[in-house]
Amino acid sequence: MKKFISGNHAVAEAVRLCRTQIVAAYPITPQTPIYEKLSELEAGGELGGIMMRMESEHSAMAACLSASLTGVRTFTATSSQGLALMHEMLHFASGARSSVVMANVNRTLAAPWAFWSDQTDSLSQRDTGWIQIYCEDNQEALDSVIQAFRIAEKVLLPCMVVLEAHYISHFMEPVDVPDQTLVDRFVPPVDIPRRFEVDNPRFSLGVVNQKQYRDFRRLSQEAMELALEVIEDVDKKFARTFGRGYGMVEAVDTEDADLVLVTTATITSTARATLPILREKGFKIGLVKIRVFRPFPTQALRKILDNVSKIAVIERNISLGREGIFCSELKAALANSPVRQQIQGYLAGIGGTDVDPGMIERIVVDAMERKEAMDGPIWMTE
Amino acid sequence: MLTETSRPTEVMRSGHLACPGCGLAMGMRMVLRALGHHAVVVVVPSCAAIVSGPFPNAALDVPLFHSAFEVAAPTAAGISNALKVQGKDDIPVLAFAGDGGTFDIGLQSLSGAADRNEDLIYVCMDNEGYMNTGIQVSSATPRFAWTGTSPTGNTRRKKQIMEIMAAHRIPYAATACVGFPEDLMNKVKRAKEIRGTRFIHLLSPCPTGWKIEEHMSPKVTVAAVETNIFPLFEIYDGTRYEINHESRSLPVERYLSLQGRFRHLTEEQRLETQSEVDQNWKVLNAKASGYAC
Ligand SMILES: Cc1ncc(C[n+]2csc(CCOP(=O)(O)OP(=O)(O)O)c2C)c(N)n1
Ligand code: SF4
Ligand SMILES: [Mg+2]
């Protein structure tokens, strides 16, 4: 059924549809409507599970991960400062091989205080061992949460679905909220290890020695590699059931392109809409959307980009002292490409500033005229 | 009762890694004996985690989870709620945390769980300092005591954790120690009968940090009780106080002189300790008589 809802409510609908058993959360702008909606659903008996109204995000993640290890489907949502506060437990949730699903609404990190869209909060959690999926619109947010449960419960790694502040979290769009029966078929009742069976006592996460630690890390890395296949597979099955899919990466008009723009999340929509206009003006450009950040879809990207000579990465985040994080990641992924490539990073939309078609055009003109990439990023302003 | 202590079914097996004579290990053993095998246990970084053993071994014969330092309570709450969702309503979940993990870094998360009245038993193994990291001062360290970070004696007074827990109006809170094993085990059993957040403050002597002889752990706690330094009492619903042991109100000297960590105390400091203990004892008695009627 089509509903006119915000991205936050789309996420809450997905959590309900997946019959999530434990939700543990704490409020923070702009995530709060997810928490409120789920509380409302719980109060109305529509959630089915237990809502734990926590005293902090750190505790929320502690409760989620221990509940997940007990063998139930768990969800939390946060943003910015809340995600940063969780940091210790993010490593823990992944190292313990839990299947927690979390929505993170990208928001600027203080200082200075602000409430706008910026991806640095979730990208700062790059090395915590979480699967990360970045969404372009409200529909994708809902669909990705449904997919996330299947992925996380299959590979036993936690999964973060990332949506941008305001552009997705609060903007309303028509969203297809699927039938419960379809979702039930796609996401069957949870079947993950129950680590705390009284009839079969075991010790989860005892202290390990050096070699054991190394071996556990290796197993987690193997799970991440497996996740690449699982994400692809789950998306294909999703497309068969619901009639729409996303892939880990998406390529638009890349075959004959002299320049390929690489974007994530909502900037993709703007670039997508600008593409035909610029093509009409004679720019032979293509577009690649990166949807999955961890595990990084290196092979999928190389397949599309290996022989492209010019690439412009447009992104709303920065690793201070370096450049945009997707740009660094992409450069590393293409380091073994057969041709010499010009990969230029553009910081656009930092702090939630607007990225309009005009800005995309300016980036395209710059990238086409440029003979060599700069070592650092180019700041785009109004 | 006697048969139980003389022929216990142990949940804690041999092979724990605590120091010889560790009062904390004794305390855990007694708690677990009273808890039984039908339970899930959470430990966090502390000597309790050392007692539990290194991977892949386990000294405790119950499902055991080693969580992060400051989240004993929400970890246990997550398990407890998850068990409920699975329809397993009868499995108690018990968390062991140290005094550092309770009085200091874990206080917020414990307060949150207590406020929500999460269904769990929380046992604070109070050895009055950060022992696992090598004896540093915590807010549970007694005034004047030596630790590695209070080399000339702790300047702060011990935080009154029982008052903090009482302020949450949780259904049950109790103090206990290894010198009174039957009292301790009865309290665990009583806690098991109640639903909601139950808190046990367990004084757990640390021979290494307190500088006492290996055989002294139980005796030292008897002295703590008999001098009113650590009275045995219960609080029901945060308001109804019951003192469980008629103490002999011995001079504090009888407790302090047993331990190397107090060796440097001046006469003035001893007197100050005595008057503080007398004051606390008076307040406790007032509460016990005030609410008893
Ligand atoms: C966030 C965090 N900070 C610090 C530590 C280091 N740490 C591990 S155990 C410990 C001491 C624990 O003291 P307490 O809770 O009193 O337990 P005890 O060791 O005395 O039994 C500390 C500080 C940690 N594991 N996590
Ligand atoms: S340091 Fe103290 S509390 Fe820790 S194991 Fe040794 S004696 Fe026990
Ligand atoms: Mg301690």
XYZ file of C-alpha atoms and ligand atoms in Angstrom:
710
model
C 0.000 0.000 0.000
C 1.333 3.455 -0.917
C 1.670 5.791 2.016
C 2.873 9.382 2.065
C 5.464 9.191 4.864
C 8.853 10.436 6.013
C 11.990 8.324 5.814
C 11.918 7.926 9.578
C 8.420 6.504 9.478
C 9.372 4.293 6.567
C 12.080 2.802 8.785
C 9.615 2.281 11.636
C 7.187 0.552 9.259
C 9.941 -1.834 8.181
C 10.824 -2.633 11.787
C 7.168 -3.425 12.473
C 6.794 -5.515 9.320
C 9.839 -7.599 10.267
C 8.220 -8.486 13.614
C 11.173 -7.134 15.545
C 11.242 -8.578 19.072
C 13.427 -6.130 20.975
C 13.818 -2.430 20.270
C 16.118 -0.487 22.607
C 16.492 3.188 21.853
C 17.242 6.690 23.035
C 16.091 9.964 21.472
C 18.233 12.262 19.359
C 17.314 14.673 16.590
C 16.692 13.770 13.753
C 16.209 10.083 14.657
C 13.513 10.741 17.271
C 10.469 10.151 15.044
C 11.629 6.546 14.530
C 11.695 6.027 18.295
C 8.343 7.743 18.778
C 6.670 5.863 15.965
C 7.892 2.532 17.289
C 6.707 3.451 20.790
C 3.319 4.281 19.334
C 3.232 0.959 17.495
C 4.237 -0.858 20.679
C 1.574 0.913 22.714
C -1.020 -0.009 20.082
C 0.045 -3.656 20.204
C 1.269 -3.514 16.598
C 4.970 -4.026 17.299
C 4.599 -7.347 19.029
C 7.984 -7.050 20.727
C 9.351 -5.228 23.750
C 10.435 -1.597 23.599
C 13.263 -0.749 26.012
C 13.360 2.978 26.677
C 17.028 3.346 27.530
C 18.985 5.970 29.417
C 21.682 6.244 26.729
C 22.654 5.000 23.297
C 25.605 3.161 24.793
C 23.250 1.107 26.951
C 20.835 0.705 24.044
C 23.515 -1.026 22.024
C 24.529 -3.141 25.038
C 20.928 -4.334 25.425
C 20.467 -4.910 21.697
C 23.569 -6.986 21.309
C 22.922 -9.166 24.342
C 19.315 -9.662 23.224
C 20.538 -10.588 19.759
C 22.932 -13.140 21.226
C 19.997 -14.556 23.174
C 18.521 -15.277 19.769
C 15.926 -12.608 19.063
C 15.517 -9.973 16.328
C 16.689 -6.586 17.590
C 16.705 -3.030 16.341
C 17.867 0.396 17.436
C 18.170 3.786 15.795
C 20.385 6.744 16.471
C 22.288 9.638 14.982
C 25.506 11.617 15.322
C 26.448 12.057 19.016
C 24.469 8.952 19.893
C 26.360 6.867 17.381
C 29.660 8.277 18.621
C 28.698 7.391 22.195
C 27.952 3.845 21.053
C 31.375 3.418 19.510
C 32.714 0.943 22.080
C 29.587 -1.195 21.816
C 29.641 -1.111 18.005
C 32.927 -2.992 18.046
C 31.433 -5.278 20.658
C 28.258 -6.016 18.671
C 30.316 -7.000 15.671
C 33.050 -8.912 17.539
C 30.366 -10.868 19.385
C 28.823 -11.735 15.992
C 25.413 -10.343 16.862
C 22.758 -9.573 14.254
C 21.630 -6.176 15.498
C 20.072 -3.921 12.874
C 20.347 -0.177 13.368
C 19.182 2.852 11.468
C 21.550 5.790 11.670
C 20.327 9.159 10.542
C 23.390 11.008 9.280
C 23.846 14.208 11.214
C 26.745 16.568 11.808
C 28.941 15.814 14.802
C 29.651 18.533 17.357
C 31.555 20.757 17.792
C 30.097 23.044 16.609
C 26.536 21.964 17.332
C 24.307 21.471 14.325
C 21.510 19.219 13.120
C 22.203 18.892 9.406
C 22.959 16.070 7.087
C 26.591 14.943 7.053
C 27.907 11.420 6.632
C 30.966 11.692 8.838
C 29.169 10.196 11.862
C 28.577 6.788 10.286
C 31.730 6.790 8.189
C 33.726 7.350 11.401
C 32.450 3.912 12.427
C 34.022 2.361 9.355
C 36.305 -0.014 11.240
C 33.798 -1.267 13.809
C 32.892 -4.319 11.741
C 29.350 -3.233 10.824
C 27.794 -3.687 7.438
C 26.786 -0.223 6.176
C 24.105 0.543 3.594
C 23.486 4.137 2.404
C 19.996 5.018 1.175
C 18.962 7.410 -1.559
C 15.293 7.885 -0.694
C 12.506 6.899 1.685
C 11.542 3.777 -0.230
C 15.108 2.560 -0.178
C 15.271 3.218 3.566
C 12.264 0.981 4.176
C 13.485 -1.708 1.801
C 17.027 -1.647 3.149
C 15.871 -2.246 6.715
C 13.947 -5.313 5.558
C 17.011 -6.527 3.674
C 19.270 -5.720 6.626
C 17.552 -8.201 8.930
C 18.050 -10.989 6.419
C 21.662 -10.059 5.780
C 22.632 -9.603 9.438
C 20.951 -12.824 10.504
C 22.598 -14.771 7.697
C 26.221 -13.624 8.120
C 26.030 -12.916 11.872
C 27.317 -9.380 11.606
C 25.391 -6.267 12.646
C 24.021 -4.043 9.906
C 23.586 -0.275 9.806
C 21.090 1.320 7.440
C 22.031 4.931 6.896
C 19.665 7.730 5.927
C 20.397 11.409 5.717
C 19.068 13.979 8.142
C 16.045 15.880 6.837
C 16.490 14.964 3.144
C 15.299 11.485 4.023
C 14.503 11.438 7.722
C 11.898 14.206 7.565
C 10.963 14.705 3.912
C 7.705 13.011 2.976
C 7.459 10.844 -0.103
C 5.023 8.248 -1.416
C 6.369 4.951 -0.120
C 5.141 1.480 -0.962
C 4.616 -0.219 2.398
C 4.522 -3.896 1.466
C 1.964 -6.437 2.614
C 2.682 -8.238 5.848
C 2.325 -11.614 4.136
C 4.984 -10.731 1.574
C 7.390 -9.524 4.260
C 6.713 -12.629 6.356
C 7.670 -14.733 3.379
C 10.818 -12.704 2.747
C 11.938 -12.382 6.379
C 11.059 -15.629 8.131
C 11.037 -15.908 11.933
C 14.472 -15.311 13.382
C 16.815 -18.276 13.437
C 20.168 -17.241 14.855
C 22.284 -19.004 17.516
C 20.946 -18.849 21.051
C 24.079 -18.308 23.073
C 22.564 -18.563 26.531
C 20.821 -21.925 26.695
C 20.563 -23.107 30.301
C 20.614 -26.725 29.157
C 23.818 -26.200 27.248
C 25.929 -23.695 29.196
C 28.694 -21.938 27.289
C 30.970 -18.990 27.882
C 30.525 -16.242 25.317
C 33.443 -13.857 24.887
C 35.871 -15.164 27.467
C 39.341 -13.637 27.398
C 41.396 -14.968 24.464
C 45.113 -15.192 23.753
C 46.922 -13.559 20.830
C 46.413 -16.337 18.316
C 42.787 -16.812 19.249
C 42.192 -13.089 18.822
C 43.804 -13.138 15.399
C 41.732 -16.150 14.384
C 38.491 -14.496 15.504
C 39.349 -11.389 13.487
C 39.977 -13.560 10.490
C 36.603 -15.248 10.885
C 34.927 -11.839 11.033
C 36.739 -10.749 7.879
C 35.594 -13.926 6.147
C 32.045 -13.133 7.236
C 32.425 -9.675 5.696
C 33.603 -11.260 2.437
C 30.653 -13.615 2.532
C 28.426 -10.604 3.155
C 29.288 -9.297 -0.322
C 27.577 -12.338 -1.809
C 24.751 -12.368 0.684
C 23.879 -8.697 0.130
C 23.765 -9.259 -3.645
C 21.685 -12.395 -3.217
C 19.246 -10.868 -0.734
C 18.776 -7.885 -3.042
C 18.014 -10.141 -6.019
C 15.487 -12.118 -4.010
C 14.029 -8.868 -2.749
C 13.597 -7.684 -6.322
C 11.821 -10.909 -7.207
C 9.432 -10.568 -4.278
C 8.802 -6.833 -4.255
C 9.594 -5.787 -7.800
C 12.458 -3.422 -7.023
C 16.131 -3.852 -6.200
C 19.188 -1.706 -5.681
C 22.435 -3.646 -5.961
C 25.535 -2.792 -3.985
C 26.437 -0.270 -6.626
C 24.377 1.128 -9.461
C 25.733 2.304 -12.802
C 23.902 4.792 -15.049
C 25.165 5.579 -18.574
C 28.713 4.548 -17.763
C 29.558 2.502 -20.887
C 30.537 5.372 -23.172
C 31.323 7.951 -20.487
C 34.427 10.163 -20.535
C 33.705 11.099 -16.954
C 31.871 9.158 -14.284
C 30.417 10.864 -11.237
C 30.485 8.757 -8.092
C 27.892 9.625 -5.479
C 26.136 8.173 -2.467
C 22.780 8.726 -0.789
C 20.648 11.747 -1.719
C 23.266 13.503 -3.845
C 22.698 10.590 -6.213
C 19.134 11.743 -6.913
C 20.313 15.208 -7.850
C 23.065 13.830 -10.077
C 20.596 11.377 -11.609
C 18.250 14.196 -12.546
C 21.090 16.355 -13.885
C 22.620 13.618 -16.028
C 20.317 13.844 -19.082
C 20.524 17.638 -19.091
C 24.311 17.544 -19.138
C 24.357 14.796 -21.751
C 22.173 17.007 -23.920
C 24.757 19.760 -23.493
C 27.374 17.393 -24.888
C 29.047 16.081 -21.737
C 29.520 12.328 -22.048
C 29.069 11.522 -18.416
C 27.885 8.580 -16.386
C 26.949 8.015 -12.782
C 27.810 5.407 -10.184
C 25.980 5.199 -6.914
C 27.740 3.430 -4.058
C 25.088 1.934 -1.792
C 27.089 -0.486 0.316
C 30.138 0.916 2.080
C 31.075 -2.058 4.287
C 31.937 -4.542 3.033
C 33.361 -2.337 0.281
C 32.164 -3.597 -3.123
C 35.596 -3.413 -4.743
C 34.949 -5.965 -7.483
C 31.602 -4.486 -8.428
C 33.159 -1.035 -8.705
C 36.186 -2.216 -10.650
C 33.944 -3.906 -13.182
C 32.332 -0.568 -13.951
C 35.220 1.825 -13.432
C 38.449 0.012 -14.298
C 38.722 1.585 -17.747
C 37.191 4.974 -17.045
C 39.804 7.721 -17.336
C 38.081 10.452 -15.338
C 36.180 10.022 -12.111
C 34.670 12.689 -9.876
C 33.641 11.657 -6.374
C 31.012 13.967 -4.908
C 30.354 13.543 -1.205
C 29.016 15.018 1.999
C 31.704 14.059 4.523
C 35.363 14.609 5.265
C 38.175 12.845 7.042
C 40.005 15.925 8.271
C 43.597 15.958 7.144
C 42.778 13.776 4.134
C 39.676 14.110 1.926
C 36.200 12.710 1.440
C 36.082 9.171 2.748
C 34.399 7.543 -0.255
C 37.053 9.143 -2.459
C 39.889 7.595 -0.452
C 38.131 4.251 -0.478
C 37.528 4.379 -4.204
C 41.124 5.333 -4.957
C 42.290 2.347 -2.939
C 39.812 0.057 -4.721
C 41.027 1.214 -8.148
C 44.729 1.171 -7.326
C 45.210 -1.932 -9.470
C 43.238 -0.694 -12.471
C 45.002 -1.257 -15.819
C 44.710 2.392 -16.930
C 45.943 5.545 -15.290
C 42.927 7.347 -13.891
C 42.150 10.863 -12.815
C 40.152 10.563 -9.604
C 39.152 13.894 -8.114
C 37.241 14.345 -4.881
C 34.663 17.132 -4.467
C 33.301 18.035 -1.051
C 29.729 19.028 -1.716
C 26.968 19.444 0.801
C 29.153 19.348 3.899
C 27.187 20.465 6.949
C 23.932 19.745 5.129
C 24.424 22.535 2.595
C 22.502 22.230 -0.642
C 23.855 20.357 -3.637
C 21.841 21.525 -6.650
C 22.054 20.691 -10.356
C 24.102 23.838 -10.909
C 26.756 22.554 -8.525
C 26.820 19.186 -10.252
C 27.355 20.977 -13.560
C 30.214 23.043 -12.151
C 31.852 19.849 -10.914
C 31.466 18.230 -14.329
C 33.001 21.245 -16.089
C 35.890 21.308 -13.641
C 36.579 17.602 -13.955
C 36.459 17.666 -17.756
C 38.840 20.629 -18.036
C 41.223 19.349 -15.389
C 44.383 17.721 -16.737
C 45.401 16.135 -13.465
C 43.737 15.393 -10.146
C 44.733 17.351 -7.087
C 46.063 15.448 -4.115
C 43.407 16.941 -1.848
C 39.678 17.567 -2.211
C 37.978 20.526 -3.875
C 35.488 22.376 -1.682
C 32.257 23.232 -3.437
C 30.390 26.276 -2.152
C 27.377 28.272 -3.331
C 20.208 -25.134 55.435
C 23.163 -26.909 57.018
C 23.002 -29.735 54.524
C 23.076 -27.191 51.774
C 26.289 -25.615 52.987
C 27.948 -28.890 53.807
C 26.904 -30.599 50.597
C 26.590 -27.882 48.042
C 25.859 -28.335 44.353
C 28.512 -26.053 43.029
C 27.930 -23.930 39.956
C 31.475 -22.612 40.189
C 33.932 -25.344 39.371
C 37.556 -25.589 40.346
C 40.121 -23.844 38.208
C 39.274 -20.168 38.612
C 42.178 -17.773 38.224
C 41.759 -15.513 41.265
C 44.588 -14.953 43.752
C 44.780 -17.386 46.690
C 42.282 -16.549 49.401
C 40.314 -14.165 47.187
C 37.118 -13.110 48.960
C 35.524 -12.176 45.671
C 35.897 -15.711 44.324
C 34.375 -17.064 47.559
C 31.504 -14.632 47.259
C 30.793 -15.579 43.676
C 30.801 -19.236 44.592
C 28.233 -18.677 47.330
C 26.025 -16.500 45.158
C 26.053 -19.083 42.389
C 25.381 -21.915 44.787
C 22.220 -20.124 45.885
C 21.310 -19.127 42.344
C 21.553 -22.643 40.911
C 22.156 -23.939 37.412
C 18.954 -22.667 35.878
C 20.172 -19.126 35.244
C 22.150 -16.893 32.891
C 25.107 -14.927 34.247
C 26.761 -11.752 32.972
C 30.239 -10.667 34.005
C 32.097 -7.518 33.019
C 35.779 -6.603 33.159
C 36.729 -7.036 36.827
C 38.159 -9.822 38.935
C 34.807 -11.602 38.508
C 35.693 -12.000 34.838
C 39.064 -13.457 35.803
C 37.332 -15.925 38.090
C 35.123 -16.957 35.165
C 38.169 -18.174 33.269
C 39.822 -17.656 29.868
C 38.392 -18.863 26.536
C 37.613 -21.671 25.791
C 37.415 -22.722 29.450
C 34.717 -21.658 31.856
C 34.755 -21.919 35.623
C 31.008 -21.380 35.896
C 28.543 -24.074 34.910
C 25.903 -21.678 33.577
C 25.537 -19.784 30.288
C 27.939 -16.915 30.778
C 28.491 -13.681 28.885
C 31.459 -11.371 29.314
C 30.137 -7.936 28.378
C 31.734 -4.495 28.397
C 32.798 -2.757 31.605
C 30.054 -0.212 32.189
C 27.038 -2.130 30.912
C 26.450 -5.053 33.266
C 22.875 -3.949 33.928
C 21.668 -3.203 30.370
C 23.413 -6.351 29.130
C 21.517 -8.434 31.667
C 18.331 -6.528 30.840
C 18.737 -7.281 27.142
C 19.060 -10.997 27.870
C 16.225 -10.979 30.369
C 13.825 -9.268 27.940
C 14.932 -11.473 25.077
C 14.227 -14.571 27.172
C 10.776 -13.199 27.940
C 10.083 -12.643 24.253
C 11.043 -16.274 23.728
C 8.515 -17.252 26.386
C 11.181 -18.275 28.906
C 9.878 -16.385 31.860
C 11.477 -18.450 34.596
C 15.199 -18.053 33.949
C 16.851 -15.586 36.334
C 19.534 -13.352 34.828
C 22.265 -12.290 37.222
C 25.047 -9.767 36.615
C 28.308 -9.547 38.518
C 30.104 -6.210 38.403
C 32.889 -4.746 40.500
C 32.651 -1.615 42.591
C 34.304 0.376 39.812
C 31.819 -1.050 37.327
C 28.971 -0.158 39.686
C 29.744 2.924 41.780
C 31.653 4.719 39.019
C 31.583 3.936 35.317
C 28.446 1.768 35.335
C 26.313 3.922 37.618
C 24.362 5.542 34.807
C 23.462 2.303 33.107
C 22.603 0.666 36.433
C 20.390 3.624 37.291
C 18.642 3.297 33.941
C 17.962 -0.391 34.472
C 16.786 0.172 38.053
C 14.540 2.999 36.922
C 12.926 0.709 34.379
C 12.816 -1.981 37.068
C 14.385 -4.466 34.666
C 14.000 -8.046 35.750
C 17.527 -8.909 36.891
C 19.698 -9.611 39.920
C 22.677 -7.288 40.105
C 25.506 -8.295 42.420
C 28.171 -5.698 43.082
C 31.382 -7.487 44.090
C 32.823 -4.674 46.172
C 36.534 -5.098 46.805
C 36.819 -1.356 47.319
C 39.031 -0.479 44.399
C 39.965 -1.169 40.812
C 41.738 -4.423 41.527
C 41.804 -6.001 38.082
C 43.904 -3.083 36.829
C 46.189 -3.336 39.849
C 44.616 -1.557 42.862
C 43.473 1.975 42.063
C 41.096 4.155 44.044
C 37.363 4.051 43.228
C 34.425 5.814 44.816
C 33.920 2.635 46.876
C 37.371 2.849 48.433
C 37.127 3.723 52.149
C 38.470 7.021 53.370
C 42.182 6.990 54.235
C 42.811 3.622 52.557
C 45.974 3.106 50.553
C 45.705 2.274 46.848
C 48.104 2.745 43.959
C 46.428 6.053 43.102
C 45.888 7.160 46.703
C 49.423 6.514 47.941
C 49.014 8.780 50.965
C 45.479 7.601 51.711
C 42.118 8.130 50.021
C 40.737 11.596 50.735
C 37.129 10.836 49.757
C 34.472 9.008 51.716
C 32.941 5.797 50.418
C 29.897 6.427 48.270
C 26.646 5.212 49.830
C 25.526 2.983 46.996
C 22.672 1.428 48.990
C 21.075 4.836 49.447
C 21.384 5.447 45.729
C 19.710 2.131 44.967
C 17.021 2.758 47.560
C 16.288 6.078 45.892
C 15.302 4.114 42.777
C 12.633 2.340 44.844
C 13.653 -1.049 43.506
C 11.862 -3.995 45.110
C 14.908 -5.427 46.852
C 18.389 -4.339 47.890
C 20.644 -6.033 50.422
C 24.165 -5.964 51.785
C 26.041 -9.204 52.330
C 29.523 -10.571 52.847
C 31.488 -13.799 52.769
C 31.858 -13.904 56.546
C 28.098 -14.578 56.810
C 27.577 -17.204 54.119
C 24.090 -18.301 55.126
C 22.864 -14.729 55.276
C 24.386 -14.141 51.845
C 22.851 -17.217 50.268
C 19.470 -16.580 51.840
C 19.506 -13.118 50.344
C 20.247 -14.478 46.896
C 17.393 -16.952 47.305
C 15.064 -14.207 48.501
C 16.086 -12.090 45.534
C 15.305 -15.008 43.237
C 11.719 -15.054 44.486
C 11.172 -11.397 43.620
C 10.688 -9.841 40.170
C 12.210 -6.574 39.014
C 15.602 -5.092 39.772
C 17.270 -6.683 42.757
C 20.596 -5.390 44.037
C 23.096 -7.107 46.303
C 26.060 -5.198 47.649
C 28.605 -7.875 48.460
C 31.704 -6.895 50.430
C 34.461 -8.977 48.823
C 37.873 -8.828 50.503
C 40.860 -8.717 48.218
C 43.944 -10.076 50.003
C 46.193 -8.534 47.353
C 44.763 -5.033 47.516
C 43.788 -4.910 51.164
C 47.051 -6.417 52.273
C 45.597 -9.163 54.417
C 46.672 -12.744 54.803
C 45.221 -15.361 52.502
C 43.061 -17.010 55.145
C 41.583 -13.733 56.372
C 38.889 -12.833 53.823
C 35.857 -14.159 55.749
C 37.191 -12.970 59.125
C 37.814 -9.445 57.890
C 34.198 -9.150 56.773
C 32.973 -10.411 60.130
C 34.973 -7.576 61.664
C 33.462 -5.150 59.139
C 29.992 -6.172 60.259
C 30.721 -6.254 63.981
C 32.265 -2.766 63.913
C 29.271 -1.401 61.921
C 31.584 -0.474 59.086
C 29.532 -2.736 56.825
C 26.165 -3.479 58.450
C 24.052 -6.310 57.084
C 20.663 -5.007 56.050
C 17.916 -5.188 53.461
C 15.778 -2.523 51.839
C 12.390 -3.458 50.447
C 10.848 -1.163 47.828
C 13.456 1.443 48.613
C 11.782 2.410 51.873
C 11.461 -0.494 54.294
C 14.806 -1.123 56.009
C 15.644 -4.253 57.976
C 18.891 -4.758 59.858
C 19.753 -8.457 59.728
C 22.466 -8.787 62.319
C 22.678 -7.403 65.857
C 26.223 -6.139 65.731
C 28.512 -5.932 68.725
C 29.510 -2.393 67.754
C 33.191 -3.088 68.273
C 35.658 -0.219 67.834
C 36.678 0.268 64.183
C 40.251 -0.426 65.192
C 39.313 -4.122 65.276
C 38.692 -3.921 61.512
C 41.366 -1.469 60.455
C 44.237 -3.177 62.242
C 43.706 -6.373 60.252
C 44.658 -4.706 56.974
C 47.876 -3.338 55.547
C 46.026 -0.713 53.515
C 45.142 1.138 56.760
C 48.517 0.709 58.440
C 49.563 4.339 57.962
C 46.476 5.828 59.675
C 47.054 8.497 62.325
C 45.169 8.484 65.607
C 43.113 11.400 64.363
C 42.135 9.516 61.209
C 41.057 6.518 63.271
C 38.863 8.752 65.404
C 37.373 10.350 62.319
C 36.621 6.922 60.890
C 34.954 5.927 64.164
C 32.745 8.990 64.265
C 31.746 8.578 60.617
C 30.831 4.937 61.228
C 28.840 5.887 64.346
C 26.964 8.510 62.385
C 26.116 6.143 59.520
C 25.019 3.472 61.978
C 22.697 5.935 63.687
C 21.143 6.957 60.387
C 20.650 3.350 59.378
C 19.003 2.464 62.692
C 16.731 5.450 62.421
C 15.648 4.304 58.988
C 15.140 0.740 60.169
C 13.023 1.756 63.151
C 11.297 4.579 61.326
C 9.878 2.437 58.601
C 9.431 -0.734 60.618
C 6.268 0.486 62.339
C 35.636 1.576 29.287
C 36.702 0.864 30.031
N 37.573 1.566 30.789
C 38.529 0.935 31.474
C 38.640 -0.426 31.430
C 39.763 -1.090 32.185
N 39.347 -1.879 33.318
C 39.135 -3.199 33.246
S 38.792 -3.934 34.669
C 38.964 -2.471 35.503
C 38.874 -2.433 36.970
C 37.587 -2.924 37.454
O 37.398 -2.524 38.773
P 36.126 -3.026 39.551
O 34.922 -2.786 38.765
O 36.145 -2.462 40.914
O 36.345 -4.605 39.577
P 37.575 -5.391 40.278
O 38.623 -5.549 39.244
O 38.035 -4.589 41.426
O 36.987 -6.694 40.678
C 39.241 -1.429 34.622
C 39.450 -0.041 35.021
C 37.716 -1.128 30.617
N 37.738 -2.458 30.487
N 36.761 -0.463 29.950
S 43.192 -8.907 42.929
Fe 41.978 -9.181 44.751
S 39.865 -9.415 44.056
Fe 41.205 -9.733 42.305
S 41.533 -11.935 42.227
Fe 43.226 -11.091 43.407
S 42.512 -11.174 45.507
Fe 40.731 -11.469 44.230
Mg 36.775 -3.459 42.615
